[in-house]
Rosetta silent file (secondary structure, phi, psi, omega in degrees, C-alpha in Angstrom):
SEQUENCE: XXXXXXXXXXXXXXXXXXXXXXXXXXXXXXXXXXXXXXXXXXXXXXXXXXXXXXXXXXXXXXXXXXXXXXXXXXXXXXXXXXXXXXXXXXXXXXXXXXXXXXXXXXXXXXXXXXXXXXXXXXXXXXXXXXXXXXXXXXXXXXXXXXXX
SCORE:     score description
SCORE:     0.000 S_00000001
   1 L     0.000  118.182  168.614    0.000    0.000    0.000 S_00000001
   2 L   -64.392  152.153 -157.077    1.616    3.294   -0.561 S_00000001
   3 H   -59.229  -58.626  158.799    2.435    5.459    2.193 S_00000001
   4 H   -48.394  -55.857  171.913   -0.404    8.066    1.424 S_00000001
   5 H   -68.230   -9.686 -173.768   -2.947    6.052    1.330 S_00000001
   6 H   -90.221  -26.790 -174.790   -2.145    3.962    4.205 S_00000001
   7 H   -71.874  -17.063  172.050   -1.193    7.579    6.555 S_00000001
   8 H   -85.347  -34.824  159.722   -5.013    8.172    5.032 S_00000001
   9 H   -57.129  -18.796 -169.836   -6.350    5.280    5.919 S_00000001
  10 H   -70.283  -91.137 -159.662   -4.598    5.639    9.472 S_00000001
  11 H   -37.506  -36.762  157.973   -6.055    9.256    9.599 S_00000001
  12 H   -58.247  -32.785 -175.732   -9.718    7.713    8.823 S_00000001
  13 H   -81.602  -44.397 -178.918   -9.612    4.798   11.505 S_00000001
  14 H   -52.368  -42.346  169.537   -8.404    7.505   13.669 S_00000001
  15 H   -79.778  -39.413 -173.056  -11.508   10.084   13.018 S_00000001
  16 H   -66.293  -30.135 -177.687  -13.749    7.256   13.198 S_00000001
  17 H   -74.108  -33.466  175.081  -12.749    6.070   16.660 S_00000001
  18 H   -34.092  -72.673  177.566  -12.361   10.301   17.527 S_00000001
  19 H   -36.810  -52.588  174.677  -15.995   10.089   16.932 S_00000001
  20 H   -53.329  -34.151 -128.091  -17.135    6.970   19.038 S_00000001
  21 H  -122.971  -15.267  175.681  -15.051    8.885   22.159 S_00000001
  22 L   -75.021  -30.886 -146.646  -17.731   12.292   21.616 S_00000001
  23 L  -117.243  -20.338 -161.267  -20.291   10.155   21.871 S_00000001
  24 L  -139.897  140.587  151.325  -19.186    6.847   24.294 S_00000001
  25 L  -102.181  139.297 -168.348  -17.084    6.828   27.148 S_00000001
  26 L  -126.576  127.930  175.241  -13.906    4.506   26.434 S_00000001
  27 L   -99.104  -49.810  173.285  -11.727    3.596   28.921 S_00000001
  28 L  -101.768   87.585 -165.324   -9.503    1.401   26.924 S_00000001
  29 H   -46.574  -48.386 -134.126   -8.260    3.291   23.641 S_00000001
  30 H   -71.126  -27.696 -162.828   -5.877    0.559   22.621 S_00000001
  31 H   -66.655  -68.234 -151.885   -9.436   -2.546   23.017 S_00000001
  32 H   -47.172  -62.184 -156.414  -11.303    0.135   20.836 S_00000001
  33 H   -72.949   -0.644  168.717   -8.688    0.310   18.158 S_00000001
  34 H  -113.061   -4.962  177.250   -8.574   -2.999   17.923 S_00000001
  35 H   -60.154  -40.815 -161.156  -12.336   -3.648   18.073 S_00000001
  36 H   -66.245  -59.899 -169.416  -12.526   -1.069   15.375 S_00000001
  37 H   -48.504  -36.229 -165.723  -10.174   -3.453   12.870 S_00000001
  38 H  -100.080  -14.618  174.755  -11.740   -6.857   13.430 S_00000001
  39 H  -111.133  -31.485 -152.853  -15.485   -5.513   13.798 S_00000001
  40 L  -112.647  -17.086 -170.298  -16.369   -2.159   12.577 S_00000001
  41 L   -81.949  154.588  164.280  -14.177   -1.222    9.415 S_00000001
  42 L   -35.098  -49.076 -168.777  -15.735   -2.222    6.162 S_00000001
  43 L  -127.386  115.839  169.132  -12.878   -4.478    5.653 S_00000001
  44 L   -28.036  126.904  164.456  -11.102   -6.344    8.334 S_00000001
  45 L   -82.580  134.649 -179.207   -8.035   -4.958    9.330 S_00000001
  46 L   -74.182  157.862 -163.449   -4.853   -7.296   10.039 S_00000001
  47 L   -97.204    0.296  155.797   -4.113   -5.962   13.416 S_00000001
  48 L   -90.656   24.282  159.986   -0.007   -5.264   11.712 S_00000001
  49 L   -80.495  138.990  173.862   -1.398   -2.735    9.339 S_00000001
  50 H   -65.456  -11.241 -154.958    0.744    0.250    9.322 S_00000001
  51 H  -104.093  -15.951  154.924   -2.147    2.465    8.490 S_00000001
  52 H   -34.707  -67.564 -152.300   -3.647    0.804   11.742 S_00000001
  53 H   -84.904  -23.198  171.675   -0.646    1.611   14.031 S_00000001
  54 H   -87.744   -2.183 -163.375   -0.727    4.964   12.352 S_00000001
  55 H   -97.219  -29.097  170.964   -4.281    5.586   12.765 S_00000001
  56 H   -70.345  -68.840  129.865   -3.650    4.745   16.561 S_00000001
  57 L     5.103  -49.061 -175.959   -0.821    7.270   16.602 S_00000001
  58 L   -92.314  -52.217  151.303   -3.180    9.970   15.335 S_00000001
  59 H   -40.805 -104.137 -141.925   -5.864    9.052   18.462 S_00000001
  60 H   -59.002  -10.583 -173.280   -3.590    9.071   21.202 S_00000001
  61 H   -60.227  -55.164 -176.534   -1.782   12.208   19.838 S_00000001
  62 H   -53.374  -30.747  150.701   -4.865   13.811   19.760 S_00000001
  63 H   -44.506  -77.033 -172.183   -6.454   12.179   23.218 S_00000001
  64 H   -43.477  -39.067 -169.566   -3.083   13.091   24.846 S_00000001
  65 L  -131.063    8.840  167.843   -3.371   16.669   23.568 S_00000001
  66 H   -27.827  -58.279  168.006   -6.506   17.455   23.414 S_00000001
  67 H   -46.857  -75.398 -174.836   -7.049   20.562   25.843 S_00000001
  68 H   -26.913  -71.282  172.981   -4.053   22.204   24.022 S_00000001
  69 H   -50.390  -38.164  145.848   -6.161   21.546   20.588 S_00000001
  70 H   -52.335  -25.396  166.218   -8.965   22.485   21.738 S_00000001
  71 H   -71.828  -47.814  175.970   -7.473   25.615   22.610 S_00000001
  72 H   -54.593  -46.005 -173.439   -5.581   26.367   19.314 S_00000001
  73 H   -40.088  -47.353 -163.837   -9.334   25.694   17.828 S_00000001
  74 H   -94.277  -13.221  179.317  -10.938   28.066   19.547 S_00000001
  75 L   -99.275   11.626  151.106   -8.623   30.793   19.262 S_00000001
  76 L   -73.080  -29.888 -179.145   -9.024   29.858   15.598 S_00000001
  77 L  -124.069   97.808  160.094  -12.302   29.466   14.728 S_00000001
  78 L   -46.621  120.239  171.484  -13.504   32.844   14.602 S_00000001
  79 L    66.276   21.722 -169.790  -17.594   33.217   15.666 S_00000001
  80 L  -133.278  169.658  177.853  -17.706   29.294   16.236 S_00000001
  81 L  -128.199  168.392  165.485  -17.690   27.287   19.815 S_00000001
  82 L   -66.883  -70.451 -151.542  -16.297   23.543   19.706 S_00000001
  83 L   -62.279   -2.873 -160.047  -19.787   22.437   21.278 S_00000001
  84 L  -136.285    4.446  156.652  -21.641   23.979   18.179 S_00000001
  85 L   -82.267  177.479 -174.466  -19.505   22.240   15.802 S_00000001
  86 L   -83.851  169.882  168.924  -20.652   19.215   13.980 S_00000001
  87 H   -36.826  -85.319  160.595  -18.770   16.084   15.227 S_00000001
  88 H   -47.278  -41.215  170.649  -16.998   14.974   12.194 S_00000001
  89 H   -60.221  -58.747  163.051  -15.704   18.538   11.723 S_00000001
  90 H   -77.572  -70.540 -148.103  -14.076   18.963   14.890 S_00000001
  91 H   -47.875  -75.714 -174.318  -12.638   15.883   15.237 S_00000001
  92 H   -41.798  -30.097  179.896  -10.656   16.096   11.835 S_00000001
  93 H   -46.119  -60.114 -172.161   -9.857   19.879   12.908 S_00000001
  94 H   -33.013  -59.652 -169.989   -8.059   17.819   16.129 S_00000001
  95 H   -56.959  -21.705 -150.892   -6.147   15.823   13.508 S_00000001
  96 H   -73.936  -78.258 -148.755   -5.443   18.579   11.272 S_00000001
  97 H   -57.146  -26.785  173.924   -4.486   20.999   14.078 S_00000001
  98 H   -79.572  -19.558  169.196   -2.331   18.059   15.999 S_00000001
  99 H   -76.834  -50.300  162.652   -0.193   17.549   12.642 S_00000001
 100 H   -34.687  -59.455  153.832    0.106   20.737   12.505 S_00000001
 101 H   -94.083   -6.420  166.023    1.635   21.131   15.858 S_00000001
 102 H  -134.076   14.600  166.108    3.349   18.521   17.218 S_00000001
 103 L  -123.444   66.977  152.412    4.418   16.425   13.929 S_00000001
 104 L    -1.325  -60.710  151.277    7.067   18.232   12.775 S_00000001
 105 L    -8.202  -36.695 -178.351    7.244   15.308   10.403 S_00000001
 106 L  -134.281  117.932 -178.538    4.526   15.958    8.106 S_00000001
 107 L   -43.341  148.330 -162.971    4.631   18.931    6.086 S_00000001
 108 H   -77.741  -50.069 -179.230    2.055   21.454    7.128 S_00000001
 109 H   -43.949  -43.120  178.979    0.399   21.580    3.486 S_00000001
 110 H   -56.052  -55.639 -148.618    0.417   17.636    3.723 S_00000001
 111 H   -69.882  -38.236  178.671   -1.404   17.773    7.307 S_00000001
 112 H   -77.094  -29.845  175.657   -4.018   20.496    5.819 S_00000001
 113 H   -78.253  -24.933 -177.176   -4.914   18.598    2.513 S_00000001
 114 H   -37.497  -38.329 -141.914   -5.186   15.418    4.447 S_00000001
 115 H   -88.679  -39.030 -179.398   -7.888   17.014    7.030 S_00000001
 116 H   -53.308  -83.179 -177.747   -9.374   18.316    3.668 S_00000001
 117 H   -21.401  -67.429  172.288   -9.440   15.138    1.514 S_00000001
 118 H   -43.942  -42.696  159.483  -11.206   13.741    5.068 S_00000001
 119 H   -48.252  -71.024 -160.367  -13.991   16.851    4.906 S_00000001
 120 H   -85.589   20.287 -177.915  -14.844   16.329    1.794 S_00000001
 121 H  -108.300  -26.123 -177.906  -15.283   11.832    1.975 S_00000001
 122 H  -135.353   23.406 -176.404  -17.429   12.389    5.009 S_00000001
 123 L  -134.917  -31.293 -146.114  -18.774   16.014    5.300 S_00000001
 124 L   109.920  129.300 -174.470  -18.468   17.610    2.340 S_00000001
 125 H   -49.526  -46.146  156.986  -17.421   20.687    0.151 S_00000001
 126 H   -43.368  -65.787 -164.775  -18.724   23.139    2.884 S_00000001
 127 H   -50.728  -53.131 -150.802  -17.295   21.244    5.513 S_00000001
 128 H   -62.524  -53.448 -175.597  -13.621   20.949    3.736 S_00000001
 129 H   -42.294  -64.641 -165.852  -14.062   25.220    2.989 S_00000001
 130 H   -58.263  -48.050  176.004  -14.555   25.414    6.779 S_00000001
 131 H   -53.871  -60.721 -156.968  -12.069   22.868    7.630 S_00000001
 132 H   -72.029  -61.665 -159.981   -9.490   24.668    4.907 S_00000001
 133 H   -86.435  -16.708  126.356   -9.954   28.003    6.626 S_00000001
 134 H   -27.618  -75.966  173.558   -9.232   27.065   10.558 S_00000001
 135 H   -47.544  -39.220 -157.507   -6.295   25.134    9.814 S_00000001
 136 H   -69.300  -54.367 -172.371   -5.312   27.476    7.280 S_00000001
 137 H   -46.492  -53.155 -147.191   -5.546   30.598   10.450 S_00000001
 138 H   -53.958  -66.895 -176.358   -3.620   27.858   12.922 S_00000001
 139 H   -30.051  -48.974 -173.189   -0.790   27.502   10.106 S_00000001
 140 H   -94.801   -4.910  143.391   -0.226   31.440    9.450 S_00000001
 141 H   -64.831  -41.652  164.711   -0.334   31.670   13.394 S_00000001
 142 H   -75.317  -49.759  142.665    2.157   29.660   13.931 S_00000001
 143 H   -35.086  -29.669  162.115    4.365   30.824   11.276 S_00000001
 144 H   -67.492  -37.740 -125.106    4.072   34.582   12.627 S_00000001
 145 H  -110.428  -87.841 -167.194    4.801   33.412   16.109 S_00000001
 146 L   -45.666   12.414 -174.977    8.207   31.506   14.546 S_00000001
 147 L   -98.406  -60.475  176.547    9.441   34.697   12.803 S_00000001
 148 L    -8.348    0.000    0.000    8.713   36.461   16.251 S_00000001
């Protein structure tokens, strides 16, 4: 599988479980993520897929670092609350906004079309516009603040 699609498949197992945790309380990330592969995905997952162990990786970052993300969000989303976003929206924001800040690793442009490409398979061209322009803010915030 090539390495984009599998960090997108990661980044999909990853929003889907995001989602379950808004809605469910989960005590054990690691049961869910593995619940998710052998019951819930379209297609069984082998539990050594990389886009597994990367899609787990993108949950706990995000779990881990949550407050923080929620904060860049909000100081970010101009005229919006977290609690008045849709679900699906903020969660991928989380994903966006934790590639964005703490994975050096992944180019920022990579980390914002990802969070798009995720908008628009399970929200939509509004959502991805909305999605596009958050991320977009967090990105040119962070770049002033490293000139600084």
């Amino acid at each position: 599988m090539p390495k984009l699609s599998m960090r997108r498949k990661g980044r999909e197992i990853a929003l889907q479980i995001l989602y379950q945790c808004d809605w469910n309380t989960i005590e054990n990330i690691d049961k869910v993520v593995m619940e998710y592969a052998r019951d819930l995905a379209s297609e069984v997952i082998p539990e050594d897929d990389p886009a597994l162990a990367f899609g787990q990786s993108r949950l706990q970052g995000v779990l881990t670092h949550k407050a923080e993300i929620d904060s860049i969000l909000k100081k970010n989303a101009e005229h919006w609350r977290l609690d008045r976003m849709a679900s699906v929206d903020k969660n991928i924001l989380r994903i966006g906004a934790f590639e964005l800040c703490y994975c050096p690793d992944i180019p920022p442009k990579v980390a914002i079309n990802e969070a798009l490409e995720l908008a628009k398979k399970f929200c939509g061209e509004e959502s991805s516009a909305f999605v596009n322009g958050i991320l977009d803010s967090i990105l040119r915030h962070r770049e002033t603040a490293e000139k600084s």
